[in-house]
């Protein structure tokens, strides 16, 4: 994935001077969310953040497939991840080269991290590709709800201090 200049927000022109206090509040709350998130990846999942990004890339590929049949609510998605036929299907699977390119890591690093994620069964790695492992449902059951709750708190803080409206008003 590459960044295009038209996708980068010029905050100098997007925000006027009287918005600075709202922006600093929003930025602080965002940073606290990220710090908490990064710490939870390390503490709760016991993996480094590059491994987490690899895991999320494989999960996002599976979600792409799941969403082809229509969007799912939380319970439907939870049931999908509990169904081993979804986890180990022969549909489209990502590979080391595509992951390395997308997250900009050396292939060998990605390979080692995938082997580790496979060893702890968060991913399934074989010659046909890389898919979600049987232990991913524990991540989904514990990590996802807490992340959604924390994201909800962040958005509420942004709404309370006016940051959310300012963010929604920013145009390309």
Tab-separated table of C-alpha atoms in Angstrom:
chain	number	residue	atom	x	y	z
A	1	UNK	CA	0.000	0.000	0.000
A	2	UNK	CA	1.417	3.370	-0.934
A	3	UNK	CA	0.388	6.800	0.191
A	4	UNK	CA	-0.703	9.252	-2.441
A	5	UNK	CA	-0.299	12.964	-1.921
A	6	UNK	CA	-4.011	13.560	-2.485
A	7	UNK	CA	-4.773	11.290	0.517
A	8	UNK	CA	-2.624	13.307	2.913
A	9	UNK	CA	-4.454	15.956	4.909
A	10	UNK	CA	-2.807	19.357	5.102
A	11	UNK	CA	-3.727	20.290	8.659
A	12	UNK	CA	-2.453	23.850	8.196
A	13	UNK	CA	-5.149	24.538	5.621
A	14	UNK	CA	-7.770	22.136	7.033
A	15	UNK	CA	-7.931	23.663	10.501
A	16	UNK	CA	-8.143	27.310	11.447
A	17	UNK	CA	-6.356	28.842	14.419
A	18	UNK	CA	-9.329	28.781	16.825
A	19	UNK	CA	-9.568	24.977	16.361
A	20	UNK	CA	-6.113	24.356	17.862
A	21	UNK	CA	-7.349	23.519	21.392
A	22	UNK	CA	-9.845	21.016	19.962
A	23	UNK	CA	-7.133	19.510	17.786
A	24	UNK	CA	-4.678	19.106	20.655
A	25	UNK	CA	-7.367	17.436	22.764
A	26	UNK	CA	-8.270	15.077	19.926
A	27	UNK	CA	-4.632	14.261	19.283
A	28	UNK	CA	-3.996	13.559	22.976
A	29	UNK	CA	-6.988	11.207	23.178
A	30	UNK	CA	-5.869	9.452	19.975
A	31	UNK	CA	-2.342	8.962	21.342
A	32	UNK	CA	-3.670	7.539	24.607
A	33	UNK	CA	-5.840	5.128	22.609
A	34	UNK	CA	-2.816	4.024	20.547
A	35	UNK	CA	-0.552	3.583	23.571
A	36	UNK	CA	-3.212	1.464	25.275
A	37	UNK	CA	-3.749	-0.508	22.065
A	38	UNK	CA	-0.038	-1.215	21.511
A	39	UNK	CA	0.378	-2.247	25.145
A	40	UNK	CA	-2.595	-4.616	24.925
A	41	UNK	CA	-1.130	-6.277	21.814
A	42	UNK	CA	2.092	-6.944	23.703
A	43	UNK	CA	0.522	-7.883	27.054
A	44	UNK	CA	-2.683	-9.709	26.084
A	45	UNK	CA	-1.672	-11.323	22.803
A	46	UNK	CA	2.001	-11.718	23.709
A	47	UNK	CA	3.181	-10.830	20.213
A	48	UNK	CA	5.120	-7.915	18.755
A	49	UNK	CA	3.328	-5.284	16.715
A	50	UNK	CA	4.729	-6.423	13.345
A	51	UNK	CA	3.306	-9.892	14.060
A	52	UNK	CA	0.014	-8.249	14.997
A	53	UNK	CA	-0.022	-6.383	11.684
A	54	UNK	CA	0.587	-9.651	9.827
A	55	UNK	CA	-2.252	-11.273	11.749
A	56	UNK	CA	-4.565	-8.347	10.959
A	57	UNK	CA	-3.681	-8.522	7.286
A	58	UNK	CA	-4.667	-12.201	7.135
A	59	UNK	CA	-7.843	-11.486	9.117
A	60	UNK	CA	-8.718	-8.579	6.818
A	61	UNK	CA	-8.367	-10.894	3.820
A	62	UNK	CA	-10.800	-13.311	5.479
A	63	UNK	CA	-13.167	-10.440	6.273
A	64	UNK	CA	-13.067	-9.436	2.619
A	65	UNK	CA	-14.305	-12.926	1.750
A	66	UNK	CA	-16.914	-12.914	4.545
A	67	UNK	CA	-18.272	-9.525	3.449
A	68	UNK	CA	-18.887	-10.791	-0.089
A	69	UNK	CA	-22.014	-12.437	1.325
A	70	UNK	CA	-23.074	-9.185	3.017
A	71	UNK	CA	-22.048	-7.357	6.173
A	72	UNK	CA	-22.385	-9.270	9.443
A	73	UNK	CA	-23.277	-8.166	12.950
A	74	UNK	CA	-20.960	-8.974	15.861
A	75	UNK	CA	-22.632	-12.293	16.731
A	76	UNK	CA	-22.670	-13.484	13.108
A	77	UNK	CA	-18.998	-12.598	12.728
A	78	UNK	CA	-18.148	-14.354	16.000
A	79	UNK	CA	-19.922	-17.500	14.747
A	80	UNK	CA	-18.060	-17.229	11.443
A	81	UNK	CA	-14.697	-17.229	13.231
A	82	UNK	CA	-15.789	-20.161	15.418
A	83	UNK	CA	-16.623	-22.198	12.308
A	84	UNK	CA	-13.478	-24.108	11.404
A	85	UNK	CA	-14.602	-24.472	7.783
A	86	UNK	CA	-14.136	-20.691	7.401
A	87	UNK	CA	-10.742	-20.811	9.078
A	88	UNK	CA	-9.311	-23.559	6.922
A	89	UNK	CA	-11.072	-23.072	3.606
A	90	UNK	CA	-9.331	-23.271	0.257
A	91	UNK	CA	-10.531	-19.878	-0.896
A	92	UNK	CA	-8.120	-17.088	-1.603
A	93	UNK	CA	-5.219	-16.969	0.847
A	94	UNK	CA	-2.468	-14.428	1.255
A	95	UNK	CA	1.202	-15.330	0.915
A	96	UNK	CA	4.494	-14.161	2.402
A	97	UNK	CA	5.412	-12.007	-0.592
A	98	UNK	CA	2.117	-10.106	-0.573
A	99	UNK	CA	2.273	-9.543	3.189
A	100	UNK	CA	5.895	-8.358	2.996
A	101	UNK	CA	5.006	-5.906	0.245
A	102	UNK	CA	1.924	-4.514	1.979
A	103	UNK	CA	3.506	-3.962	5.407
A	104	UNK	CA	6.953	-3.134	4.047
A	105	UNK	CA	8.968	-5.776	5.880
A	106	UNK	CA	11.614	-8.132	4.479
A	107	UNK	CA	10.180	-11.451	3.310
A	108	UNK	CA	12.410	-13.425	5.657
A	109	UNK	CA	11.179	-11.396	8.644
A	110	UNK	CA	7.585	-11.993	7.584
A	111	UNK	CA	8.278	-15.702	7.129
A	112	UNK	CA	9.771	-16.026	10.635
A	113	UNK	CA	6.877	-14.137	12.199
A	114	UNK	CA	4.334	-16.248	10.316
A	115	UNK	CA	6.050	-19.426	11.516
A	116	UNK	CA	5.793	-18.139	15.094
A	117	UNK	CA	2.128	-17.148	14.656
A	118	UNK	CA	1.507	-20.581	13.153
A	119	UNK	CA	3.253	-22.260	16.087
A	120	UNK	CA	0.866	-20.542	18.533
A	121	UNK	CA	-2.028	-21.328	16.135
A	122	UNK	CA	-3.078	-17.756	15.450
A	123	UNK	CA	-2.341	-18.431	11.787
A	124	UNK	CA	-2.437	-21.553	9.668
A	125	UNK	CA	0.527	-21.744	7.279
A	126	UNK	CA	0.950	-24.410	4.620
A	127	UNK	CA	1.967	-24.638	0.982
A	128	UNK	CA	-1.443	-23.400	-0.209
A	129	UNK	CA	-1.096	-20.151	1.738
A	130	UNK	CA	-1.736	-18.421	5.031
A	131	UNK	CA	-5.110	-18.324	6.753
A	132	UNK	CA	-6.581	-17.682	10.186
A	133	UNK	CA	-5.560	-20.256	12.781
A	134	UNK	CA	-7.786	-22.062	15.233
A	135	UNK	CA	-6.673	-19.889	18.175
A	136	UNK	CA	-7.759	-16.669	16.473
A	137	UNK	CA	-11.212	-17.026	17.991
A	138	UNK	CA	-9.659	-16.355	21.423
A	139	UNK	CA	-8.281	-13.078	20.039
A	140	UNK	CA	-11.664	-12.247	18.584
A	141	UNK	CA	-13.494	-13.097	21.825
A	142	UNK	CA	-11.217	-11.101	24.141
A	143	UNK	CA	-9.227	-8.520	22.220
A	144	UNK	CA	-11.849	-7.301	19.752
A	145	UNK	CA	-14.589	-6.385	22.282
A	146	UNK	CA	-12.136	-4.430	24.450
A	147	UNK	CA	-10.802	-2.620	21.380
A	148	UNK	CA	-14.328	-1.738	20.244
A	149	UNK	CA	-15.153	-0.476	23.751
A	150	UNK	CA	-11.998	1.653	23.826
A	151	UNK	CA	-12.730	2.987	20.353
A	152	UNK	CA	-16.233	3.910	21.505
A	153	UNK	CA	-14.747	5.813	24.450
A	154	UNK	CA	-12.382	7.638	22.098
A	155	UNK	CA	-15.177	8.661	19.733
A	156	UNK	CA	-17.333	9.814	22.686
A	157	UNK	CA	-14.448	11.962	23.953
A	158	UNK	CA	-14.065	13.422	20.471
A	159	UNK	CA	-17.795	14.084	20.331
A	160	UNK	CA	-17.812	15.754	23.784
A	161	UNK	CA	-14.948	18.129	22.997
A	162	UNK	CA	-16.147	18.912	19.463
A	163	UNK	CA	-13.257	17.096	17.767
A	164	UNK	CA	-15.480	14.575	16.019
A	165	UNK	CA	-17.425	17.233	14.152
A	166	UNK	CA	-14.184	18.979	13.168
A	167	UNK	CA	-12.734	15.695	11.890
A	168	UNK	CA	-15.886	14.950	9.915
A	169	UNK	CA	-15.766	18.417	8.345
A	170	UNK	CA	-12.226	17.938	6.958
A	171	UNK	CA	-12.328	17.436	3.224
A	172	UNK	CA	-9.536	16.374	0.876
